[in-house]
Amino acid sequence: MTQRGVVLSGTGGKWRVHTEDEQIVWAVLRGRLKLAGRAEKLAVGDAVRLGAPGTGESGAAYTIEEILPRRSTLARRNPETGVGERIVASNVDQVLIVFAAARPEPNERVLDRFLAIAEGSELAARIVINKMDLVADSATRERFALYERLGYPIHFTSCKRGDGLDAVAPILSDRTSVLAGPSGVGKSSLMNALYPALDLRVAEISESVNKGRHTTVGAYIHPLPNGAYLVDTPGLREVGLWGLPVTALDTCFPEFREHLGNCRFGDCAHDAEPDCAIREATVSGAIDAGRYESYRRMRQELVETEKTY
Ligand code: GDP
Ligand code: ZN
């Protein structure tokens, strides 16, 4: 009898797998899978087929017989060499981007960056604005209305008061989510409020703490109730826009899309070129000036990165 499972974590050839009957077991890749050159390609989040228990080698009770096709991969540049990709997690469905209404003060340019990274990885993005107890409700809703108009679902919560949490739980069901956002906004408070039994790696998830550690610590996946999984990855920012050609950045801004193709030059960078439809749309107010600024900053960085590698 074989069964399916999801790889939660693993290094050095041993993997923790969450089985469909809710067990967490150790498993190793079957020898022949390794020989086929797939060993290093197994990633957390992979759905696998396990062999019958007791057939494993090197002390693990199970073997991984098959890696099932992936729905998606979240990859970044290999941190050691700078070339080639490293899969952070597979089968991620969405990114939950958490910001605070205040303390720390939200920075829209950083939010834009997370959103563009999600778009670049073809992941659905949702925004959670937490700490709604600290500021006037209507002012905050107005501040983020732009993002709702762009098509990103927004949830307003207060972990302190328990507001809005009921609406967040269902959006995590039956899918795999990555939690992202600056440190101190309440990501772990939110998850602990929703899932008291969860032991989130609070330290690793906050990016400031994690600087320089991401090369050794891989992603880790928590099984949640209702078939949900939560990816606890050290900084989505490291994932960045890896693999995204500079020329594709403009497509990561949904409101740009209807204007693309209307610029005078086909390879317009939407910078100082004459007759740029994106710049014109920004001047006319159709595109938010802050969003355009985010695009320009990210483009500059991508150009610099391409020079480095
Ligand atoms: P993380 O770094 O994003 O995981 O943030 P934490 O969950 O560690 O929370 C950072 C701080 O914000 C802690 O002191 C929390 O108690 C506090 N906090 C979390 N949620 C709320 C909230 O809804 N309102 C207020 N006022 N404080 C909150
Ligand atoms: Zn242009």
XYZ file of C-alpha atoms and ligand atoms in Angstrom:
338
model
C 0.000 0.000 0.000
C 1.445 3.349 -0.972
C 0.282 6.721 0.169
C 0.742 10.340 -0.695
C 2.529 12.903 1.387
C 3.918 16.420 1.353
C 7.592 17.105 2.090
C 7.815 19.438 5.094
C 11.566 19.832 5.502
C 14.762 17.987 4.910
C 18.469 18.109 4.462
C 21.188 15.552 3.914
C 18.941 13.034 2.254
C 16.364 12.574 5.022
C 13.022 14.238 4.603
C 10.093 14.856 6.924
C 6.891 13.999 5.149
C 3.324 14.785 6.160
C 1.178 11.864 5.033
C -2.410 12.028 3.915
C -3.482 10.339 7.150
C -1.894 13.209 9.102
C 1.249 11.406 10.255
C 4.686 12.995 10.093
C 7.262 10.415 9.041
C 10.900 10.300 7.965
C 11.620 9.192 4.450
C 14.551 8.814 2.077
C 14.565 8.967 -1.676
C 14.477 5.580 -3.321
C 17.885 4.676 -4.759
C 16.717 4.584 -8.315
C 15.161 8.055 -8.054
C 18.515 9.348 -6.886
C 20.299 7.664 -9.757
C 17.925 9.308 -12.170
C 19.445 12.577 -10.976
C 16.348 13.748 -9.188
C 17.737 13.652 -5.646
C 18.813 17.261 -5.377
C 15.648 18.339 -7.062
C 13.324 17.216 -4.287
C 12.090 20.335 -2.520
C 9.939 21.135 0.470
C 6.337 21.376 -0.611
C 6.717 18.516 -3.065
C 3.864 16.044 -3.160
C 5.347 12.557 -3.142
C 4.263 8.953 -3.237
C 5.645 6.889 -0.371
C 6.522 3.218 -0.474
C 5.180 0.771 2.074
C 6.536 1.383 5.588
C 9.576 -0.574 6.668
C 11.183 -0.625 3.251
C 13.429 2.351 3.858
C 17.200 2.506 4.024
C 19.421 4.331 6.560
C 16.966 4.155 9.398
C 14.077 5.976 7.751
C 10.818 4.085 7.856
C 9.633 5.120 4.405
C 10.972 5.645 0.933
C 9.925 8.325 -1.505
C 8.972 6.402 -4.613
C 7.818 9.221 -6.806
C 7.784 13.014 -6.930
C 4.379 14.109 -8.208
C 4.124 16.901 -10.782
C 4.473 20.403 -9.355
C 1.827 23.117 -9.536
C 4.429 25.817 -9.021
C 7.952 26.477 -7.826
C 9.297 29.336 -5.807
C 12.943 29.631 -6.781
C 15.832 31.933 -6.185
C 19.355 32.281 -7.379
C 21.768 29.772 -5.918
C 23.202 31.729 -2.968
C 26.640 30.094 -3.126
C 27.442 30.436 -6.777
C 25.090 33.117 -8.013
C 24.220 30.953 -10.984
C 21.517 28.375 -11.369
C 18.362 28.264 -9.386
C 17.557 26.842 -6.019
C 13.985 25.847 -5.314
C 12.812 27.390 -2.051
C 9.473 25.582 -2.043
C 7.214 23.926 -4.541
C 3.443 23.892 -4.891
C 3.008 27.289 -3.267
C -0.394 28.740 -4.178
C -0.403 32.184 -2.663
C 1.518 34.796 -0.736
C -0.029 36.399 2.297
C 1.627 39.806 2.635
C 1.233 41.214 6.123
C 1.738 44.860 7.043
C 0.756 46.829 10.136
C -1.535 49.846 9.989
C 1.067 51.477 12.247
C 4.045 50.500 14.414
C 5.836 49.917 12.184
C 4.479 52.496 9.761
C 3.592 50.723 6.497
C 5.795 51.455 3.512
C 3.900 51.134 0.232
C 7.093 50.858 -1.754
C 8.027 47.733 0.201
C 4.499 46.395 -0.282
C 4.866 46.962 -4.030
C 8.063 44.962 -3.961
C 6.399 41.971 -2.293
C 3.499 42.175 -4.737
C 5.819 42.294 -7.738
C 7.776 39.310 -6.416
C 4.515 37.383 -6.103
C 3.516 38.384 -9.644
C 6.957 37.443 -10.946
C 6.584 33.985 -9.401
C 3.013 33.736 -10.719
C 1.598 33.436 -7.215
C -1.707 34.917 -6.104
C -1.166 37.646 -3.517
C -3.355 38.754 -0.636
C -2.716 41.627 1.711
C -3.382 41.645 5.445
C -3.263 44.962 7.300
C -2.894 44.142 10.988
C -2.865 46.311 14.126
C -6.081 48.011 13.080
C -6.619 48.871 16.755
C -3.853 51.488 16.518
C -5.301 53.835 13.890
C -8.596 55.169 12.576
C -10.268 52.437 10.572
C -11.483 54.568 7.656
C -8.146 56.307 7.106
C -6.354 52.972 6.802
C -8.949 51.474 4.497
C -8.662 54.535 2.273
C -4.885 54.357 2.304
C -4.948 50.832 0.884
C -7.973 51.206 -1.402
C -5.614 51.495 -4.379
C -4.460 47.914 -3.863
C -8.011 46.634 -3.735
C -8.676 48.437 -7.039
C -5.611 46.707 -8.485
C -7.315 43.421 -7.684
C -5.498 42.333 -4.535
C -7.850 41.081 -1.824
C -7.208 42.948 1.441
C -8.048 41.869 4.965
C -7.974 44.204 7.945
C -7.188 42.580 11.274
C -6.320 43.252 14.848
C -4.735 40.349 16.655
C -5.022 42.357 19.824
C -8.796 42.767 19.549
C -9.386 39.600 17.537
C -10.932 41.580 14.675
C -11.020 40.168 11.160
C -9.361 36.863 12.029
C -12.422 34.791 11.100
C -12.133 36.024 7.525
C -8.447 35.123 7.234
C -8.719 31.463 8.287
C -10.815 30.311 5.277
C -8.477 31.873 2.708
C -5.701 29.605 3.950
C -7.764 26.412 3.585
C -6.865 23.733 1.063
C -3.792 25.534 -0.224
C -0.181 26.346 0.484
C 0.591 29.887 1.533
C 3.784 31.810 2.059
C 3.756 34.400 4.805
C 5.664 37.580 3.988
C 6.068 41.053 5.387
C 8.393 43.202 7.444
C 9.242 42.129 10.981
C 7.116 43.398 13.833
C 3.883 43.648 11.859
C 2.325 40.679 13.657
C 2.865 37.721 11.330
C 3.529 35.285 14.143
C 0.804 36.826 16.308
C -1.628 36.301 13.446
C -0.673 32.669 12.918
C -0.632 31.951 16.633
C -4.087 33.517 16.992
C -5.433 31.387 14.136
C -3.547 28.207 15.057
C -2.561 28.146 18.731
C -0.790 24.798 18.299
C 1.547 26.133 15.636
C 5.151 26.647 16.586
C 6.320 29.203 14.082
C 10.016 29.908 13.720
C 9.421 33.488 14.726
C 13.054 34.475 14.698
C 13.791 33.111 11.247
C 10.735 34.553 9.633
C 11.601 38.145 10.413
C 13.992 39.372 7.820
C 16.112 41.647 9.974
C 17.056 38.778 12.247
C 17.681 36.542 9.328
C 20.226 38.578 7.403
C 23.063 36.349 6.358
C 21.437 33.183 7.598
C 19.320 32.403 4.603
C 22.140 30.517 2.918
C 21.967 27.709 5.454
C 18.348 27.668 6.592
C 15.894 26.298 4.086
C 12.176 26.726 3.961
C 10.039 24.749 6.330
C 6.395 23.886 5.882
C 3.789 23.625 8.610
C 0.712 21.496 8.032
C -2.389 23.393 9.125
C -5.923 22.054 9.568
C -8.221 21.885 6.503
C -5.546 20.667 4.098
C -3.622 23.910 4.367
C 0.138 24.354 4.528
C 2.110 27.363 5.615
C 5.593 27.977 4.229
C 7.907 29.443 6.794
C 10.693 30.764 4.613
C 13.529 33.019 5.615
C 12.596 36.120 3.720
C 10.656 36.214 0.506
C 12.876 39.128 -0.404
C 15.761 36.758 -1.011
C 13.537 35.019 -3.515
C 13.359 38.412 -5.129
C 12.816 38.572 -8.817
C 15.196 35.802 -9.647
C 14.896 34.575 -13.178
C 12.705 37.475 -14.197
C 14.140 39.303 -17.194
C 14.287 43.072 -16.655
C 12.018 43.447 -19.650
C 9.271 41.451 -17.916
C 9.166 43.587 -14.752
C 6.487 45.860 -16.196
C 4.090 42.902 -16.453
C 4.419 42.412 -12.674
C 2.469 45.654 -12.181
C -1.111 44.686 -13.142
C -2.233 48.256 -13.868
C 0.610 48.665 -16.392
C -0.584 45.803 -18.559
C -3.304 47.607 -20.488
C -0.772 50.299 -21.480
C 2.052 47.999 -22.534
C 2.474 48.008 -26.264
C 1.389 51.650 -26.524
C 4.880 53.043 -25.993
C 6.724 54.386 -29.042
C 9.527 51.843 -28.618
C 8.825 48.166 -28.338
C 11.619 47.734 -25.798
C 10.648 50.834 -23.799
C 12.030 50.788 -20.245
C 9.352 53.328 -19.264
C 12.079 55.606 -18.006
C 13.067 58.665 -20.074
C 11.985 57.403 -23.496
C 9.787 59.703 -25.567
C 6.110 58.773 -25.930
C 6.103 56.294 -23.085
C 2.529 55.173 -22.397
C 3.355 54.166 -18.824
C 4.816 57.570 -17.984
C 1.900 59.290 -19.666
C -0.551 57.185 -17.683
C 1.312 58.171 -14.529
C 1.142 61.857 -15.410
C -2.578 61.591 -16.111
C -3.120 59.803 -12.810
C -4.279 56.521 -14.343
C -1.213 54.903 -12.770
C -0.372 55.810 -9.193
C 2.883 57.813 -8.990
C 4.132 55.756 -6.049
C 3.619 52.519 -7.947
C 5.531 53.937 -10.896
C 8.328 54.934 -8.513
C 8.381 51.343 -7.187
C 8.704 50.053 -10.725
C 11.610 52.367 -11.443
C 13.464 51.424 -8.265
C 13.016 47.712 -8.870
C 14.067 48.031 -12.476
C 17.244 49.835 -11.436
C 18.036 47.032 -9.004
C 17.410 44.342 -11.595
C 19.746 46.095 -14.023
C 22.441 46.269 -11.313
C 21.953 42.600 -10.428
C 22.284 41.522 -14.026
C 25.611 43.345 -14.149
C 26.850 41.593 -10.994
C 26.121 38.078 -12.155
P 6.238 39.488 13.371
O 7.661 39.920 13.505
O 5.642 39.990 12.108
O 6.042 38.017 13.523
O 5.429 40.230 14.542
P 4.964 39.675 15.966
O 3.828 38.739 15.828
O 6.159 39.186 16.707
O 4.402 41.006 16.632
C 5.208 42.148 16.865
C 4.619 42.967 18.001
O 3.344 43.503 17.619
C 4.353 42.153 19.261
O 4.691 42.945 20.372
C 2.857 41.900 19.210
O 2.301 41.748 20.506
C 2.347 43.155 18.561
N 1.068 42.955 17.848
C 0.736 41.917 17.042
N -0.507 42.077 16.541
C -0.970 43.241 17.036
C -2.207 43.962 16.885
O -3.141 43.558 16.181
N -2.297 45.173 17.547
C -1.295 45.658 18.322
N -1.489 46.837 18.923
N -0.127 44.999 18.494
C 0.032 43.814 17.868
Zn 7.180 53.017 -21.929
